[in-house]
Amino acid sequence: MENSKGRKRVVLLGATGSIGESALKVACDIPERMEIVGLAAKSNAQKLAEAANEVRPESVCLVDETRIDVLRRALDYQPRIFSGEVGLLEIACLTNADMVLVAIVGTAGLRPALAAIEAGKDLAVASKEILVMAGEIVMREARENSVHVLPVDSEHNAIFQCLEGKRRTSNIQHPTSNPFGAERSAFDVSDVRRIILTASGGPFRETPRKDFDSITAEQALKHPTWNMGPKITIDSATLFNKGLEMIEAHWLFGVEMDRVEVVIHPQSIVHSMVEFADGSTLAQLSYSNMRFPIQYAVTWPDRVPNTLPPLDFSKLSKLEFFTPRYDDFPAMNLARRAGETGGTLPAVMNAANEIAVAAFLNRQVRFPD
């Protein structure tokens, strides 16, 4: 799929968000391995044009058709311009693209993700809602179209790296104790005891439950570790984001929900862990920067030098791990039950959360509501 120079040709959906910005930095850092051939955004025409003027993809897409004239005026060259929801599907299927990186917030990324898979494009997934809503469909379509689904979330990218030695070969049917069947996952997880997702705990990790009623949107938007968009930042404050990640891990790696656990790790250095049947545990560590998982998703299976700093262990004073406060942050147990029940329940739960987050940001409901 890659061109003769080993460079991955990538369509970036959600180019103006925090993940999109990090992906553009990766492309500029390793131009010999990553070429942006398409950029898409919802409505920020000026920012999309600035990104396009920098990396000069052959195609751009703005979903908000009322802002197309703004986009045209801001571009300093003449790429092919797509618009609207149909345009988003079209740019996701560009003939010369190898991979589509889906960094669209919320549920809007599902249709272009499925279109990309059907067009034979590898999928790098930053929008966890895609797998929460339709994990079974996405993974089945990926298998049937012989494409890879590569996680961009730092936690799932860490698990992906820890499980790399467990990858199945394409021409062998492996026996497995996994009830989903031998081809349910690209990995043989029969000897995986637990997948352990780490969470920073968010800004209210130590806040007493009695003070939750007075938490404001401004306070909730101040994440202690990551610089993210407003929706995922609120999800991180409620730990709903970690609940979504539990379901995402269930589908990505073919493990039952009762083998997916969460620990609070305030330093956000250990991005996740895999515990095996023999009691050994593998973990992936790095500084908190989304460029690490984005780059590995794009260059996999290769590891490529970059300008990011490696860990300096002499400066790490401590690595702490705590049990989550499930009673105070019930979203994780809710997500576990939804993942175990399956069907449409995860999609309904996700939709309800999107409405609740919007209401909280608009000061219509309180934080614990």
GROMACS .gro file of C-alpha atoms in nm:
model
  369
    1MET     CA    1   0.000   0.000   0.000
    2GLU     CA    2   0.284   0.244   0.074
    3ASN     CA    3   0.459   0.420  -0.212
    4SER     CA    4   0.807   0.328  -0.330
    5LYS     CA    5   0.971   0.549  -0.069
    6GLY     CA    6   0.796   0.372   0.221
    7ARG     CA    7   0.591   0.683   0.291
    8LYS     CA    8   0.235   0.635   0.417
    9ARG     CA    9  -0.020   0.853   0.238
   10VAL     CA   10  -0.274   0.966   0.495
   11VAL     CA   11  -0.615   1.132   0.487
   12LEU     CA   12  -0.670   1.318   0.814
   13LEU     CA   13  -1.032   1.362   0.923
   14GLY     CA   14  -1.067   1.614   1.203
   15ALA     CA   15  -0.764   1.818   1.105
   16THR     CA   16  -0.841   2.123   1.318
   17GLY     CA   17  -0.886   1.945   1.651
   18SER     CA   18  -0.619   1.859   1.907
   19ILE     CA   19  -0.547   1.514   1.757
   20GLY     CA   20  -0.542   1.665   1.410
   21GLU     CA   21  -0.289   1.926   1.517
   22SER     CA   22  -0.066   1.657   1.667
   23ALA     CA   23  -0.096   1.447   1.350
   24LEU     CA   24   0.014   1.742   1.138
   25LYS     CA   25   0.319   1.785   1.362
   26VAL     CA   26   0.404   1.417   1.312
   27ALA     CA   27   0.377   1.460   0.935
   28CYS     CA   28   0.615   1.756   0.947
   29ASP     CA   29   0.853   1.568   1.178
   30ILE     CA   30   0.881   1.254   0.963
   31PRO     CA   31   0.803   1.366   0.606
   32GLU     CA   32   0.993   1.070   0.466
   33ARG     CA   33   0.736   0.834   0.626
   34MET     CA   34   0.409   1.030   0.635
   35GLU     CA   35   0.247   1.236   0.360
   36ILE     CA   36  -0.086   1.411   0.411
   37VAL     CA   37  -0.292   1.369   0.093
   38GLY     CA   38  -0.627   1.482   0.235
   39LEU     CA   39  -0.751   1.706   0.517
   40ALA     CA   40  -1.106   1.739   0.647
   41ALA     CA   41  -1.269   1.957   0.911
   42LYS     CA   42  -1.623   2.034   1.019
   43SER     CA   43  -1.652   2.414   1.013
   44ASN     CA   44  -1.324   2.591   1.094
   45ALA     CA   45  -1.244   2.704   0.740
   46GLN     CA   46  -0.959   2.937   0.835
   47LYS     CA   47  -0.774   2.680   1.043
   48LEU     CA   48  -0.825   2.412   0.777
   49ALA     CA   49  -0.680   2.645   0.515
   50GLU     CA   50  -0.378   2.722   0.734
   51ALA     CA   51  -0.310   2.352   0.779
   52ALA     CA   52  -0.355   2.285   0.407
   53ASN     CA   53  -0.125   2.572   0.313
   54GLU     CA   54   0.143   2.416   0.533
   55VAL     CA   55   0.128   2.050   0.425
   56ARG     CA   56  -0.035   2.106   0.083
   57PRO     CA   57  -0.257   1.801   0.042
   58GLU     CA   58  -0.412   1.741  -0.297
   59SER     CA   59  -0.763   1.740  -0.146
   60VAL     CA   60  -0.945   1.915   0.138
   61CYS     CA   61  -1.299   1.885   0.273
   62LEU     CA   62  -1.509   2.125   0.478
   63VAL     CA   63  -1.833   1.972   0.603
   64ASP     CA   64  -1.999   2.310   0.663
   65GLU     CA   65  -2.091   2.410   0.308
   66THR     CA   66  -2.173   2.767   0.413
   67ARG     CA   67  -1.802   2.827   0.484
   68ILE     CA   68  -1.660   2.704   0.152
   69ASP     CA   69  -1.601   3.057   0.019
   70VAL     CA   70  -1.401   3.141   0.333
   71LEU     CA   71  -1.190   2.830   0.274
   72ARG     CA   72  -1.126   2.914  -0.092
   73ARG     CA   73  -1.014   3.268  -0.011
   74ALA     CA   74  -0.779   3.149   0.265
   75LEU     CA   75  -0.604   2.883   0.055
   76ASP     CA   76  -0.286   2.991  -0.123
   77TYR     CA   77  -0.304   2.705  -0.375
   78GLN     CA   78  -0.577   2.511  -0.555
   79PRO     CA   79  -0.644   2.168  -0.405
   80ARG     CA   80  -0.951   1.966  -0.492
   81ILE     CA   81  -1.226   2.079  -0.254
   82PHE     CA   82  -1.497   1.850  -0.117
   83SER     CA   83  -1.786   1.971   0.098
   84GLY     CA   84  -2.074   1.843   0.306
   85GLU     CA   85  -2.131   1.499   0.452
   86VAL     CA   86  -2.102   1.343   0.107
   87GLY     CA   87  -1.769   1.514   0.057
   88LEU     CA   88  -1.645   1.369   0.385
   89LEU     CA   89  -1.721   1.019   0.258
   90GLU     CA   90  -1.551   1.095  -0.074
   91ILE     CA   91  -1.228   1.223   0.077
   92ALA     CA   92  -1.218   0.918   0.306
   93CYS     CA   93  -1.196   0.703  -0.007
   94LEU     CA   94  -0.923   0.887  -0.201
   95THR     CA   95  -0.773   0.647  -0.451
   96ASN     CA   96  -0.410   0.719  -0.368
   97ALA     CA   97  -0.451   0.711   0.013
   98ASP     CA   98  -0.309   0.424   0.218
   99MET     CA   99  -0.462   0.518   0.553
  100VAL     CA  100  -0.743   0.728   0.696
  101LEU     CA  101  -0.683   0.877   1.041
  102VAL     CA  102  -1.021   0.942   1.203
  103ALA     CA  103  -0.994   1.216   1.464
  104ILE     CA  104  -1.350   1.345   1.440
  105VAL     CA  105  -1.513   1.411   1.777
  106GLY     CA  106  -1.811   1.198   1.872
  107THR     CA  107  -2.030   0.987   1.648
  108ALA     CA  108  -1.974   1.174   1.320
  109GLY     CA  109  -1.668   0.965   1.233
  110LEU     CA  110  -1.851   0.634   1.191
  111ARG     CA  111  -1.976   0.669   0.832
  112PRO     CA  112  -1.645   0.792   0.686
  113ALA     CA  113  -1.461   0.522   0.883
  114LEU     CA  114  -1.677   0.249   0.731
  115ALA     CA  115  -1.642   0.407   0.386
  116ALA     CA  116  -1.264   0.406   0.421
  117ILE     CA  117  -1.262   0.040   0.525
  118GLU     CA  118  -1.483  -0.057   0.231
  119ALA     CA  119  -1.240   0.129   0.003
  120GLY     CA  120  -0.955  -0.084   0.138
  121LYS     CA  121  -0.786   0.185   0.347
  122ASP     CA  122  -0.615   0.106   0.675
  123LEU     CA  123  -0.786   0.288   0.961
  124ALA     CA  124  -0.612   0.476   1.241
  125VAL     CA  125  -0.879   0.537   1.506
  126ALA     CA  126  -0.865   0.828   1.748
  127SER     CA  127  -1.245   0.855   1.774
  128LYS     CA  128  -1.325   0.587   2.030
  129GLU     CA  129  -1.698   0.643   1.983
  130ILE     CA  130  -1.672   0.459   1.650
  131LEU     CA  131  -1.590   0.133   1.826
  132VAL     CA  132  -1.825   0.197   2.116
  133MET     CA  133  -2.121   0.241   1.881
  134ALA     CA  134  -2.036  -0.015   1.617
  135GLY     CA  135  -1.730  -0.213   1.723
  136GLU     CA  136  -1.864  -0.543   1.595
  137ILE     CA  137  -1.947  -0.395   1.253
  138VAL     CA  138  -1.619  -0.204   1.219
  139MET     CA  139  -1.400  -0.501   1.310
  140ARG     CA  140  -1.598  -0.739   1.090
  141GLU     CA  141  -1.575  -0.503   0.792
  142ALA     CA  142  -1.202  -0.462   0.851
  143ARG     CA  143  -1.150  -0.838   0.847
  144GLU     CA  144  -1.360  -0.884   0.535
  145ASN     CA  145  -1.172  -0.607   0.353
  146SER     CA  146  -0.828  -0.718   0.482
  147VAL     CA  147  -0.745  -0.381   0.635
  148HIS     CA  148  -0.580  -0.296   0.966
  149VAL     CA  149  -0.753  -0.102   1.244
  150LEU     CA  150  -0.477   0.076   1.435
  151PRO     CA  151  -0.547   0.251   1.766
  152VAL     CA  152  -0.440   0.611   1.818
  153ASP     CA  153  -0.565   0.651   2.175
  154SER     CA  154  -0.252   0.646   2.391
  155GLU     CA  155  -0.390   0.365   2.608
  156HIS     CA  156  -0.492   0.136   2.324
  157ASN     CA  157  -0.180   0.212   2.128
  158ALA     CA  158   0.015   0.104   2.437
  159ILE     CA  159  -0.181  -0.223   2.455
  160PHE     CA  160  -0.129  -0.272   2.082
  161GLN     CA  161   0.246  -0.246   2.138
  162CYS     CA  162   0.240  -0.480   2.439
  163LEU     CA  163   0.051  -0.742   2.236
  164GLU     CA  164   0.264  -0.715   1.924
  165GLY     CA  165   0.426  -1.051   1.989
  166LYS     CA  166   0.080  -1.208   2.005
  167ARG     CA  167  -0.022  -1.108   1.652
  168ARG     CA  168  -0.174  -1.387   1.448
  169THR     CA  169  -0.032  -1.486   1.111
  170SER     CA  170  -0.289  -1.443   0.839
  171ASN     CA  171  -0.276  -1.800   0.708
  172ILE     CA  172  -0.305  -1.991   1.035
  173GLN     CA  173  -0.620  -2.071   1.229
  174HIS     CA  174  -0.528  -2.049   1.596
  175PRO     CA  175  -0.719  -2.236   1.864
  176THR     CA  176  -0.842  -2.000   2.131
  177SER     CA  177  -1.047  -1.993   2.447
  178ASN     CA  178  -1.191  -1.661   2.337
  179PRO     CA  179  -1.569  -1.703   2.295
  180PHE     CA  180  -1.568  -1.459   2.004
  181GLY     CA  181  -1.387  -1.721   1.793
  182ALA     CA  182  -1.042  -1.760   1.643
  183GLU     CA  183  -1.077  -1.474   1.397
  184ARG     CA  184  -1.242  -1.230   1.639
  185SER     CA  185  -0.918  -1.035   1.687
  186ALA     CA  186  -0.587  -0.986   1.510
  187PHE     CA  187  -0.424  -1.101   1.834
  188ASP     CA  188  -0.420  -1.433   2.016
  189VAL     CA  189  -0.527  -1.322   2.364
  190SER     CA  190  -0.588  -1.668   2.508
  191ASP     CA  191  -0.304  -1.622   2.759
  192VAL     CA  192  -0.389  -1.261   2.847
  193ARG     CA  193  -0.520  -1.241   3.202
  194ARG     CA  194  -0.598  -0.869   3.213
  195ILE     CA  195  -0.575  -0.557   3.004
  196ILE     CA  196  -0.512  -0.270   3.243
  197LEU     CA  197  -0.600   0.079   3.121
  198THR     CA  198  -0.438   0.367   3.305
  199ALA     CA  199  -0.620   0.691   3.381
  200SER     CA  200  -0.482   1.017   3.516
  201GLY     CA  201  -0.792   1.050   3.732
  202GLY     CA  202  -0.878   1.387   3.583
  203PRO     CA  203  -0.891   1.721   3.765
  204PHE     CA  204  -1.118   1.588   4.041
  205ARG     CA  205  -0.925   1.276   4.136
  206GLU     CA  206  -0.896   1.396   4.497
  207THR     CA  207  -1.209   1.613   4.512
  208PRO     CA  208  -1.458   1.492   4.778
  209ARG     CA  209  -1.794   1.378   4.644
  210LYS     CA  210  -1.971   1.640   4.854
  211ASP     CA  211  -1.805   1.914   4.646
  212PHE     CA  212  -1.916   1.779   4.307
  213ASP     CA  213  -2.229   1.997   4.296
  214SER     CA  214  -2.017   2.313   4.284
  215ILE     CA  215  -1.784   2.201   4.002
  216THR     CA  216  -1.799   2.440   3.706
  217ALA     CA  217  -1.739   2.377   3.338
  218GLU     CA  218  -1.429   2.595   3.354
  219GLN     CA  219  -1.283   2.376   3.628
  220ALA     CA  220  -1.370   2.055   3.444
  221LEU     CA  221  -1.198   2.180   3.128
  222LYS     CA  222  -0.861   2.203   3.305
  223HIS     CA  223  -0.712   1.857   3.258
  224PRO     CA  224  -0.395   1.799   3.464
  225THR     CA  225  -0.206   1.611   3.191
  226TRP     CA  226  -0.349   1.627   2.840
  227ASN     CA  227  -0.441   1.919   2.613
  228MET     CA  228  -0.761   1.802   2.443
  229GLY     CA  229  -1.087   1.927   2.298
  230PRO     CA  230  -1.376   2.021   2.529
  231LYS     CA  231  -1.586   1.706   2.484
  232ILE     CA  232  -1.312   1.455   2.562
  233THR     CA  233  -1.184   1.678   2.845
  234ILE     CA  234  -1.524   1.666   3.016
  235ASP     CA  235  -1.539   1.290   2.956
  236SER     CA  236  -1.200   1.263   3.124
  237ALA     CA  237  -1.323   1.463   3.423
  238THR     CA  238  -1.621   1.229   3.473
  239LEU     CA  239  -1.408   0.922   3.382
  240PHE     CA  240  -1.671   0.842   3.119
  241ASN     CA  241  -1.384   0.851   2.872
  242LYS     CA  242  -1.226   0.557   3.052
  243GLY     CA  243  -1.554   0.370   3.031
  244LEU     CA  244  -1.559   0.422   2.655
  245GLU     CA  245  -1.200   0.300   2.639
  246MET     CA  246  -1.296  -0.022   2.817
  247ILE     CA  247  -1.547  -0.100   2.542
  248GLU     CA  248  -1.296   0.007   2.277
  249ALA     CA  249  -1.040  -0.238   2.416
  250HIS     CA  250  -1.302  -0.513   2.418
  251TRP     CA  251  -1.352  -0.475   2.043
  252LEU     CA  252  -0.999  -0.391   1.935
  253PHE     CA  253  -0.833  -0.682   2.111
  254GLY     CA  254  -1.111  -0.938   2.140
  255VAL     CA  255  -1.112  -0.962   2.519
  256GLU     CA  256  -1.417  -1.002   2.737
  257MET     CA  257  -1.521  -0.699   2.942
  258ASP     CA  258  -1.431  -0.873   3.269
  259ARG     CA  259  -1.068  -0.889   3.153
  260VAL     CA  260  -1.049  -0.510   3.107
  261GLU     CA  261  -0.963  -0.309   3.419
  262VAL     CA  262  -0.869   0.048   3.508
  263VAL     CA  263  -0.612   0.191   3.747
  264ILE     CA  264  -0.554   0.556   3.833
  265HIS     CA  265  -0.201   0.667   3.744
  266PRO     CA  266  -0.166   1.044   3.803
  267GLN     CA  267   0.175   1.078   3.636
  268SER     CA  268   0.045   0.952   3.296
  269ILE     CA  269   0.379   0.792   3.213
  270VAL     CA  270   0.260   0.430   3.197
  271HIS     CA  271  -0.002   0.441   2.922
  272SER     CA  272  -0.145   0.093   2.979
  273MET     CA  273  -0.042  -0.262   3.070
  274VAL     CA  274  -0.111  -0.621   2.974
  275GLU     CA  275  -0.094  -0.895   3.238
  276PHE     CA  276  -0.038  -1.249   3.110
  277ALA     CA  277  -0.136  -1.590   3.247
  278ASP     CA  278   0.211  -1.648   3.394
  279GLY     CA  279   0.182  -1.337   3.611
  280SER     CA  280   0.419  -1.121   3.405
  281THR     CA  281   0.311  -0.775   3.293
  282LEU     CA  282   0.418  -0.567   2.994
  283ALA     CA  283   0.374  -0.189   2.993
  284GLN     CA  284   0.441   0.096   2.751
  285LEU     CA  285   0.593   0.416   2.891
  286SER     CA  286   0.655   0.759   2.743
  287TYR     CA  287   0.596   1.124   2.816
  288SER     CA  288   0.238   1.242   2.762
  289ASN     CA  289   0.237   1.349   2.399
  290MET     CA  290  -0.012   1.226   2.141
  291ARG     CA  291   0.255   1.241   1.874
  292PHE     CA  292   0.396   0.912   2.010
  293PRO     CA  293   0.087   0.696   1.944
  294ILE     CA  294  -0.002   0.879   1.623
  295GLN     CA  295   0.343   0.817   1.478
  296TYR     CA  296   0.343   0.449   1.570
  297ALA     CA  297  -0.002   0.399   1.417
  298VAL     CA  298   0.125   0.553   1.092
  299THR     CA  299   0.469   0.389   1.075
  300TRP     CA  300   0.373   0.049   1.222
  301PRO     CA  301   0.534  -0.201   1.225
  302ASP     CA  302   0.844   0.021   1.204
  303ARG     CA  303   0.984   0.248   1.473
  304VAL     CA  304   1.115   0.570   1.326
  305PRO     CA  305   1.343   0.834   1.487
  306ASN     CA  306   1.181   1.168   1.562
  307THR     CA  307   1.237   1.489   1.758
  308LEU     CA  308   1.036   1.380   2.065
  309PRO     CA  309   1.227   1.346   2.393
  310PRO     CA  310   1.270   0.994   2.536
  311LEU     CA  311   1.199   0.928   2.903
  312ASP     CA  312   1.466   1.039   3.147
  313PHE     CA  313   1.419   0.786   3.426
  314SER     CA  314   1.655   0.975   3.656
  315LYS     CA  315   1.399   1.256   3.667
  316LEU     CA  316   1.094   1.038   3.738
  317SER     CA  317   1.043   1.078   4.111
  318LYS     CA  318   0.756   0.828   4.142
  319LEU     CA  319   0.498   0.623   3.956
  320GLU     CA  320   0.174   0.584   4.152
  321PHE     CA  321  -0.125   0.356   4.095
  322PHE     CA  322  -0.462   0.367   4.273
  323THR     CA  323  -0.798   0.194   4.254
  324PRO     CA  324  -1.063   0.418   4.092
  325ARG     CA  325  -1.341   0.566   4.307
  326TYR     CA  326  -1.616   0.375   4.129
  327ASP     CA  327  -1.896   0.500   4.355
  328ASP     CA  328  -1.803   0.865   4.298
  329PHE     CA  329  -1.738   0.818   3.926
  330PRO     CA  330  -2.006   0.566   3.819
  331ALA     CA  331  -1.948   0.603   3.444
  332MET     CA  332  -1.697   0.318   3.435
  333ASN     CA  333  -1.938   0.065   3.586
  334LEU     CA  334  -2.213   0.192   3.355
  335ALA     CA  335  -1.986   0.140   3.055
  336ARG     CA  336  -1.888  -0.206   3.173
  337ARG     CA  337  -2.252  -0.311   3.197
  338ALA     CA  338  -2.325  -0.163   2.854
  339GLY     CA  339  -2.028  -0.345   2.703
  340GLU     CA  340  -2.132  -0.674   2.863
  341THR     CA  341  -2.491  -0.634   2.745
  342GLY     CA  342  -2.388  -0.532   2.395
  343GLY     CA  343  -2.639  -0.473   2.118
  344THR     CA  344  -2.744  -0.111   2.084
  345LEU     CA  345  -2.692  -0.026   2.452
  346PRO     CA  346  -2.335   0.111   2.412
  347ALA     CA  347  -2.454   0.337   2.128
  348VAL     CA  348  -2.748   0.461   2.337
  349MET     CA  349  -2.518   0.522   2.634
  350ASN     CA  350  -2.273   0.713   2.416
  351ALA     CA  351  -2.547   0.929   2.263
  352ALA     CA  352  -2.687   1.011   2.607
  353ASN     CA  353  -2.342   1.113   2.723
  354GLU     CA  354  -2.289   1.344   2.425
  355ILE     CA  355  -2.614   1.521   2.511
  356ALA     CA  356  -2.521   1.541   2.880
  357VAL     CA  357  -2.175   1.686   2.806
  358ALA     CA  358  -2.324   1.951   2.579
  359ALA     CA  359  -2.579   2.039   2.848
  360PHE     CA  360  -2.306   2.068   3.113
  361LEU     CA  361  -2.092   2.292   2.890
  362ASN     CA  362  -2.401   2.508   2.831
  363ARG     CA  363  -2.458   2.530   3.210
  364GLN     CA  364  -2.789   2.343   3.186
  365VAL     CA  365  -2.699   2.056   3.423
  366ARG     CA  366  -2.459   2.009   3.713
  367PHE     CA  367  -2.143   1.798   3.704
  368PRO     CA  368  -2.285   1.499   3.899
  369ASP     CA  369  -2.608   1.491   3.694
   0.00000   0.00000   0.00000
